[in-house]
Structure formats: C-alpha cells, structure tokens
Short mmCIF file of the C-alpha atoms (twelve columns), coordinates in Angstrom:
data_MODEL
# 
_entry.id   MODEL 
# 
loop_
_atom_site.group_PDB 
_atom_site.id 
_atom_site.type_symbol 
_atom_site.label_atom_id 
_atom_site.label_alt_id 
_atom_site.label_comp_id 
_atom_site.label_asym_id 
_atom_site.label_seq_id 
_atom_site.Cartn_x 
_atom_site.Cartn_y 
_atom_site.Cartn_z 
_atom_site.pdbx_PDB_model_num 
ATOM 1   C CA . UNK A 1   -3.333  25.512 -10.720 1 
ATOM 2   C CA . UNK A 2   -3.039  22.459 -8.431  1 
ATOM 3   C CA . UNK A 3   -2.191  23.245 -4.828  1 
ATOM 4   C CA . UNK A 4   -0.379  20.928 -2.446  1 
ATOM 5   C CA . UNK A 5   0.878   20.922 1.133   1 
ATOM 6   C CA . UNK A 6   3.561   18.717 2.650   1 
ATOM 7   C CA . UNK A 7   3.267   18.046 6.383   1 
ATOM 8   C CA . UNK A 8   6.071   17.065 8.737   1 
ATOM 9   C CA . UNK A 9   4.744   14.753 11.444  1 
ATOM 10  C CA . UNK A 10  7.452   15.247 14.040  1 
ATOM 11  C CA . UNK A 11  8.260   12.011 15.883  1 
ATOM 12  C CA . UNK A 12  4.938   10.578 14.769  1 
ATOM 13  C CA . UNK A 13  6.175   7.080  15.648  1 
ATOM 14  C CA . UNK A 14  6.968   8.071  19.246  1 
ATOM 15  C CA . UNK A 15  4.787   11.057 20.128  1 
ATOM 16  C CA . UNK A 16  1.320   9.817  19.253  1 
ATOM 17  C CA . UNK A 17  0.067   8.514  22.587  1 
ATOM 18  C CA . UNK A 18  -3.346  10.137 22.336  1 
ATOM 19  C CA . UNK A 19  -4.037  9.661  18.640  1 
ATOM 20  C CA . UNK A 20  -2.730  13.051 17.571  1 
ATOM 21  C CA . UNK A 21  -2.291  11.671 14.047  1 
ATOM 22  C CA . UNK A 22  -6.007  12.380 13.814  1 
ATOM 23  C CA . UNK A 23  -5.106  16.033 13.352  1 
ATOM 24  C CA . UNK A 24  -3.489  15.158 10.019  1 
ATOM 25  C CA . UNK A 25  -6.575  13.191 8.999   1 
ATOM 26  C CA . UNK A 26  -8.788  16.196 9.729   1 
ATOM 27  C CA . UNK A 27  -6.547  18.550 7.756   1 
ATOM 28  C CA . UNK A 28  -6.548  16.095 4.877   1 
ATOM 29  C CA . UNK A 29  -10.358 15.958 4.959   1 
ATOM 30  C CA . UNK A 30  -10.653 19.729 4.564   1 
ATOM 31  C CA . UNK A 31  -7.835  19.888 2.036   1 
ATOM 32  C CA . UNK A 32  -9.708  17.479 -0.237  1 
ATOM 33  C CA . UNK A 33  -12.827 19.644 -0.017  1 
ATOM 34  C CA . UNK A 34  -10.915 22.498 -1.650  1 
ATOM 35  C CA . UNK A 35  -8.937  20.316 -4.084  1 
ATOM 36  C CA . UNK A 36  -5.649  20.589 -2.211  1 
ATOM 37  C CA . UNK A 37  -3.335  17.580 -2.099  1 
ATOM 38  C CA . UNK A 38  -1.974  17.031 1.394   1 
ATOM 39  C CA . UNK A 39  0.865   14.602 2.037   1 
ATOM 40  C CA . UNK A 40  2.628   13.832 5.303   1 
ATOM 41  C CA . UNK A 41  5.994   12.441 6.311   1 
ATOM 42  C CA . UNK A 42  7.193   11.266 9.717   1 
ATOM 43  C CA . UNK A 43  10.438  12.953 10.775  1 
ATOM 44  C CA . UNK A 44  11.854  11.004 13.697  1 
ATOM 45  C CA . UNK A 45  15.122  9.970  15.353  1 
ATOM 46  C CA . UNK A 46  18.328  10.647 13.427  1 
ATOM 47  C CA . UNK A 47  16.419  12.279 10.572  1 
ATOM 48  C CA . UNK A 48  16.899  15.815 9.318   1 
ATOM 49  C CA . UNK A 49  14.122  18.384 9.333   1 
ATOM 50  C CA . UNK A 50  14.505  20.582 6.273   1 
ATOM 51  C CA . UNK A 51  12.317  23.673 6.773   1 
ATOM 52  C CA . UNK A 52  12.240  24.329 3.028   1 
ATOM 53  C CA . UNK A 53  10.678  20.923 2.375   1 
ATOM 54  C CA . UNK A 54  7.565   21.343 4.511   1 
ATOM 55  C CA . UNK A 55  4.570   23.642 4.613   1 
ATOM 56  C CA . UNK A 56  3.181   22.570 7.973   1 
ATOM 57  C CA . UNK A 57  4.430   20.672 11.031  1 
ATOM 58  C CA . UNK A 58  2.548   18.646 13.637  1 
ATOM 59  C CA . UNK A 59  4.064   17.532 16.930  1 
ATOM 60  C CA . UNK A 60  2.015   15.221 19.150  1 
ATOM 61  C CA . UNK A 61  2.089   14.117 22.766  1 
ATOM 62  C CA . UNK A 62  3.875   11.299 24.539  1 
ATOM 63  C CA . UNK A 63  4.873   9.927  27.919  1 
ATOM 64  C CA . UNK A 64  7.949   11.093 29.836  1 
ATOM 65  C CA . UNK A 65  9.966   8.093  28.597  1 
ATOM 66  C CA . UNK A 66  9.438   9.026  24.950  1 
ATOM 67  C CA . UNK A 67  9.956   12.709 25.722  1 
ATOM 68  C CA . UNK A 68  13.405  12.044 27.153  1 
ATOM 69  C CA . UNK A 69  14.395  10.212 23.964  1 
ATOM 70  C CA . UNK A 70  12.947  12.911 21.721  1 
ATOM 71  C CA . UNK A 71  14.466  15.686 23.852  1 
ATOM 72  C CA . UNK A 72  17.963  14.428 23.093  1 
ATOM 73  C CA . UNK A 73  17.353  13.968 19.382  1 
ATOM 74  C CA . UNK A 74  15.446  17.176 18.729  1 
ATOM 75  C CA . UNK A 75  18.435  19.309 19.738  1 
ATOM 76  C CA . UNK A 76  19.928  18.484 16.319  1 
ATOM 77  C CA . UNK A 77  16.778  19.921 14.717  1 
ATOM 78  C CA . UNK A 78  16.630  23.002 16.955  1 
ATOM 79  C CA . UNK A 79  17.981  25.514 14.447  1 
ATOM 80  C CA . UNK A 80  15.837  24.220 11.580  1 
ATOM 81  C CA . UNK A 81  12.619  24.093 13.609  1 
ATOM 82  C CA . UNK A 82  13.235  27.514 15.116  1 
ATOM 83  C CA . UNK A 83  13.856  28.897 11.632  1 
ATOM 84  C CA . UNK A 84  10.589  27.368 10.383  1 
ATOM 85  C CA . UNK A 85  8.653   28.875 13.281  1 
ATOM 86  C CA . UNK A 86  10.251  32.304 12.932  1 
ATOM 87  C CA . UNK A 87  9.478   32.251 9.214   1 
ATOM 88  C CA . UNK A 88  5.769   31.858 10.042  1 
ATOM 89  C CA . UNK A 89  5.674   28.165 9.232   1 
ATOM 90  C CA . UNK A 90  2.413   26.805 10.676  1 
ATOM 91  C CA . UNK A 91  2.930   24.383 13.560  1 
ATOM 92  C CA . UNK A 92  0.443   22.517 15.739  1 
ATOM 93  C CA . UNK A 93  2.059   21.156 18.911  1 
ATOM 94  C CA . UNK A 94  0.152   19.077 21.443  1 
ATOM 95  C CA . UNK A 95  1.071   18.284 25.065  1 
ATOM 96  C CA . UNK A 96  4.598   16.805 24.955  1 
ATOM 97  C CA . UNK A 97  5.266   18.513 21.641  1 
ATOM 98  C CA . UNK A 98  4.083   21.773 23.183  1 
ATOM 99  C CA . UNK A 99  6.438   21.302 26.114  1 
ATOM 100 C CA . UNK A 100 9.457   20.440 23.965  1 
ATOM 101 C CA . UNK A 101 9.115   23.568 21.834  1 
ATOM 102 C CA . UNK A 102 9.629   25.531 25.048  1 
ATOM 103 C CA . UNK A 103 12.613  25.888 27.347  1 
ATOM 104 C CA . UNK A 104 12.288  22.748 29.464  1 
ATOM 105 C CA . UNK A 105 9.931   20.331 31.177  1 
ATOM 106 C CA . UNK A 106 10.398  18.969 34.692  1 
ATOM 107 C CA . UNK A 107 9.142   15.399 34.524  1 
ATOM 108 C CA . UNK A 108 7.091   13.617 37.178  1 
ATOM 109 C CA . UNK A 109 10.286  12.137 38.682  1 
ATOM 110 C CA . UNK A 110 11.971  15.546 38.860  1 
ATOM 111 C CA . UNK A 111 14.146  15.016 35.785  1 
ATOM 112 C CA . UNK A 112 14.719  18.113 33.658  1 
ATOM 113 C CA . UNK A 113 13.850  17.401 30.027  1 
ATOM 114 C CA . UNK A 114 15.330  20.006 27.735  1 
ATOM 115 C CA . UNK A 115 13.252  21.671 25.057  1 
ATOM 116 C CA . UNK A 116 14.590  23.666 22.134  1 
ATOM 117 C CA . UNK A 117 13.536  27.132 23.393  1 
ATOM 118 C CA . UNK A 118 11.918  27.969 20.066  1 
ATOM 119 C CA . UNK A 119 9.172   29.390 22.275  1 
ATOM 120 C CA . UNK A 120 9.781   30.969 25.701  1 
ATOM 121 C CA . UNK A 121 7.374   28.947 27.873  1 
ATOM 122 C CA . UNK A 122 8.538   26.391 30.444  1 
ATOM 123 C CA . UNK A 123 6.823   23.492 32.211  1 
ATOM 124 C CA . UNK A 124 7.011   22.119 35.730  1 
ATOM 125 C CA . UNK A 125 5.251   19.090 37.209  1 
ATOM 126 C CA . UNK A 126 2.610   18.679 39.865  1 
ATOM 127 C CA . UNK A 127 3.045   16.556 42.970  1 
ATOM 128 C CA . UNK A 128 0.696   13.584 42.834  1 
ATOM 129 C CA . UNK A 129 -1.858  15.341 40.684  1 
ATOM 130 C CA . UNK A 130 -2.971  15.572 37.061  1 
ATOM 131 C CA . UNK A 131 -5.357  17.855 35.246  1 
ATOM 132 C CA . UNK A 132 -7.877  15.472 33.696  1 
ATOM 133 C CA . UNK A 133 -11.260 16.180 32.172  1 
ATOM 134 C CA . UNK A 134 -13.281 18.130 29.672  1 
ATOM 135 C CA . UNK A 135 -12.191 21.686 28.995  1 
ATOM 136 C CA . UNK A 136 -13.647 24.686 27.164  1 
ATOM 137 C CA . UNK A 137 -11.695 27.785 26.217  1 
ATOM 138 C CA . UNK A 138 -12.431 30.991 24.328  1 
ATOM 139 C CA . UNK A 139 -9.998  32.548 21.888  1 
ATOM 140 C CA . UNK A 140 -10.274 36.211 22.730  1 
ATOM 141 C CA . UNK A 141 -9.056  37.339 19.296  1 
ATOM 142 C CA . UNK A 142 -11.555 35.424 17.176  1 
ATOM 143 C CA . UNK A 143 -14.289 34.824 19.740  1 
ATOM 144 C CA . UNK A 144 -14.210 31.121 18.892  1 
ATOM 145 C CA . UNK A 145 -14.818 28.590 21.651  1 
ATOM 146 C CA . UNK A 146 -12.703 25.430 21.522  1 
ATOM 147 C CA . UNK A 147 -13.695 22.253 23.353  1 
ATOM 148 C CA . UNK A 148 -11.496 19.332 24.272  1 
ATOM 149 C CA . UNK A 149 -10.112 16.897 26.804  1 
ATOM 150 C CA . UNK A 150 -7.012  17.527 28.909  1 
ATOM 151 C CA . UNK A 151 -4.830  14.961 30.680  1 
ATOM 152 C CA . UNK A 152 -1.495  16.318 31.868  1 
ATOM 153 C CA . UNK A 153 0.752   16.448 34.908  1 
ATOM 154 C CA . UNK A 154 2.747   19.371 33.543  1 
ATOM 155 C CA . UNK A 155 2.000   22.982 34.405  1 
ATOM 156 C CA . UNK A 156 3.112   25.431 31.742  1 
ATOM 157 C CA . UNK A 157 3.810   29.138 32.050  1 
ATOM 158 C CA . UNK A 158 3.870   31.331 28.961  1 
ATOM 159 C CA . UNK A 159 6.709   33.714 28.167  1 
ATOM 160 C CA . UNK A 160 7.159   37.059 26.455  1 
ATOM 161 C CA . UNK A 161 5.695   37.231 22.967  1 
ATOM 162 C CA . UNK A 162 3.311   34.321 23.514  1 
ATOM 163 C CA . UNK A 163 -0.415  34.654 23.942  1 
ATOM 164 C CA . UNK A 164 -2.782  31.883 25.008  1 
ATOM 165 C CA . UNK A 165 -4.758  29.834 22.537  1 
ATOM 166 C CA . UNK A 166 -7.701  30.657 24.746  1 
ATOM 167 C CA . UNK A 167 -8.999  31.724 28.140  1 
ATOM 168 C CA . UNK A 168 -10.283 28.843 30.248  1 
ATOM 169 C CA . UNK A 169 -14.056 28.744 30.668  1 
ATOM 170 C CA . UNK A 170 -14.191 25.320 32.297  1 
ATOM 171 C CA . UNK A 171 -11.273 23.056 33.160  1 
ATOM 172 C CA . UNK A 172 -7.688  23.750 34.206  1 
ATOM 173 C CA . UNK A 173 -5.620  24.797 31.191  1 
ATOM 174 C CA . UNK A 174 -1.904  25.471 31.211  1 
ATOM 175 C CA . UNK A 175 -1.400  25.613 34.954  1 
ATOM 176 C CA . UNK A 176 -4.734  25.886 36.759  1 
ATOM 177 C CA . UNK A 177 -3.880  29.385 37.960  1 
ATOM 178 C CA . UNK A 178 -3.892  32.051 35.269  1 
ATOM 179 C CA . UNK A 179 -6.864  30.815 33.176  1 
ATOM 180 C CA . UNK A 180 -4.734  30.349 30.054  1 
ATOM 181 C CA . UNK A 181 -4.699  27.302 27.803  1 
ATOM 182 C CA . UNK A 182 -2.195  26.623 25.084  1 
ATOM 183 C CA . UNK A 183 -0.070  29.174 23.305  1 
ATOM 184 C CA . UNK A 184 0.103   31.071 20.041  1 
ATOM 185 C CA . UNK A 185 3.323   32.475 18.628  1 
ATOM 186 C CA . UNK A 186 3.317   33.680 15.018  1 
ATOM 187 C CA . UNK A 187 1.718   30.717 13.187  1 
ATOM 188 C CA . UNK A 188 2.519   28.183 15.895  1 
ATOM 189 C CA . UNK A 189 -0.412  26.844 17.900  1 
ATOM 190 C CA . UNK A 190 0.112   24.822 21.077  1 
ATOM 191 C CA . UNK A 191 -2.393  23.069 23.329  1 
ATOM 192 C CA . UNK A 192 -2.946  20.328 25.883  1 
ATOM 193 C CA . UNK A 193 -6.137  19.250 24.069  1 
ATOM 194 C CA . UNK A 194 -6.178  15.584 23.096  1 
ATOM 195 C CA . UNK A 195 -8.829  13.804 21.219  1 
ATOM 196 C CA . UNK A 196 -7.431  15.074 18.739  1 
ATOM 197 C CA . UNK A 197 -8.018  18.832 18.950  1 
ATOM 198 C CA . UNK A 198 -8.852  19.456 15.280  1 
ATOM 199 C CA . UNK A 199 -11.519 16.750 15.162  1 
ATOM 200 C CA . UNK A 200 -13.684 18.755 17.559  1 
ATOM 201 C CA . UNK A 201 -12.598 22.247 16.587  1 
ATOM 202 C CA . UNK A 202 -13.100 22.600 12.860  1 
ATOM 203 C CA . UNK A 203 -12.589 26.365 12.796  1 
ATOM 204 C CA . UNK A 204 -9.050  25.908 14.102  1 
ATOM 205 C CA . UNK A 205 -8.356  23.193 11.526  1 
ATOM 206 C CA . UNK A 206 -9.534  25.441 8.704   1 
ATOM 207 C CA . UNK A 207 -7.522  28.355 10.081  1 
ATOM 208 C CA . UNK A 208 -4.282  26.368 10.138  1 
ATOM 209 C CA . UNK A 209 -4.899  24.904 6.682   1 
ATOM 210 C CA . UNK A 210 -5.489  28.343 5.147   1 
ATOM 211 C CA . UNK A 211 -2.439  29.793 6.888   1 
ATOM 212 C CA . UNK A 212 -0.288  27.100 5.293   1 
ATOM 213 C CA . UNK A 213 -1.797  27.679 1.854   1 
ATOM 214 C CA . UNK A 214 -1.452  31.460 1.959   1 
ATOM 215 C CA . UNK A 215 2.145   31.199 3.141   1 
ATOM 216 C CA . UNK A 216 3.099   28.792 0.355   1 
ATOM 217 C CA . UNK A 217 1.118   30.558 -2.374  1 
ATOM 218 C CA . UNK A 218 1.172   34.260 -1.406  1 
ATOM 219 C CA . UNK A 219 -0.062  35.412 -4.829  1 
ATOM 220 C CA . UNK A 220 -3.048  33.065 -4.970  1 
ATOM 221 C CA . UNK A 221 -6.643  34.043 -4.269  1 
ATOM 222 C CA . UNK A 222 -8.133  31.659 -1.734  1 
ATOM 223 C CA . UNK A 223 -11.409 33.534 -1.217  1 
ATOM 224 C CA . UNK A 224 -13.391 30.745 -2.901  1 
ATOM 225 C CA . UNK A 225 -11.640 28.119 -0.794  1 
ATOM 226 C CA . UNK A 226 -12.491 30.092 2.347   1 
ATOM 227 C CA . UNK A 227 -16.119 30.328 1.268   1 
ATOM 228 C CA . UNK A 228 -16.235 26.601 0.590   1 
ATOM 229 C CA . UNK A 229 -14.702 25.721 3.952   1 
ATOM 230 C CA . UNK A 230 -17.137 28.034 5.736   1 
ATOM 231 C CA . UNK A 231 -20.011 25.884 4.467   1 
ATOM 232 C CA . UNK A 232 -18.499 22.622 5.695   1 
ATOM 233 C CA . UNK A 233 -18.710 21.302 9.247   1 
# 
C-alpha cells in the first residue's frame, strides 16, 4: 500500500526568514527512505486552512513586520488550526510561528501582536537585548539532546498543559530564566531553533514523520519503517 503525507506550510512565503523551509526538505528526505510520498502546499494570506486536507503543518519564523500581517490573517484560520492541533495533528512551529500559536506577542516596539491562543503560552519582548547563539537542550522524556541556534528578542512563558521541548543545557531558551526551550502540546512541537531545527536533529524529524504516518494510517504496521529510519543518519 502506498503511503503519502500532505504538508501545510503556513505562510511559507512570509514566515521563512531563517530558511525554515529546510524542515520540509528534511522530512521529505526521510519520507523517501521509507517509500512515503510527501507533498507540501503553502497556505498564506486569504487562503483557507482545511484541517481534513493536511497530515502535518509547519509554521516558520519571521520579523515583526511580517508577524503583524500574519497575525491579522491567521485569526480567520484560528478555529481550523486549533481543531487540527486538538485532534493530534502534528505541527512544527518555529520562532514567530511558535509565538503566533500562543496568546500574544509584544513586539520590540511595544505593539501587541495577537496570536490564536491554540496554545496557552505568551511572549513579551526584551529591552535592547536578544538571545543569540548556539544552544543545547535535553528532552527529559526521551533523553535526546537537541542542538541549534537561537536568535530572538521575544521571551516566552509556557502555560498549563504545555511542557518544554527540552531543558536548557547551554544557551538561553524560552526566556533565559526557567531553563525551558520550546513547547510540546499533544503532537505540536514549538522551538526557537533556526538553522533549520530538523537538519541538525534527525531524531526529532523522524519522530514527527512517524507521528503523522501513524495518525493518518492507524491500522498500518510501521515497525519496518521505524527500523529503517533508525539506521539512517
């Protein structure tokens, strides 16, 4: 039986400042290794997000200017995206995408940029400071260490029901205070890691890919696919 996954690249024409499209390329690389066809589609301004049409969603980062534009448009997609998330649809949200899935983001100029409150976190800004540099975190559930590069003015605080993607080993993370980085809620994964994150953290890429496959094909046996992926860097 041929397997396929359809990816929604949310605002991929606007929120791709740090090459987050690379995350789709990485997923496609691993999908091919297990004979899965992966296709992607940009869902942007004035377009409808149909949660029944996608198996996975990616939401990249952008500058405050783009975030203001996206913030206004994404309100029309709020119900559909929230439904997808609550139904365990896998989502990878980076930086600005991470912030917009939450309650709000206070931009560098003090402007409040509304999120969709699909997740309970919120983000404030720092005065004349950014968190920039290499970062290492450890996922305390899997024991996996993720490495990356952070560059953000925002400081994010997680809410009820969220757990961090990892505990900060080196670097700043969500806010430089509580040693958390990113967020996990159901099958939604958020992070400030650019680079893109999946290019340097293959275990996370494989995890997200398998989550999408098992959700779409709940009766299928993916043990061989898991074994194959485990042998591939």
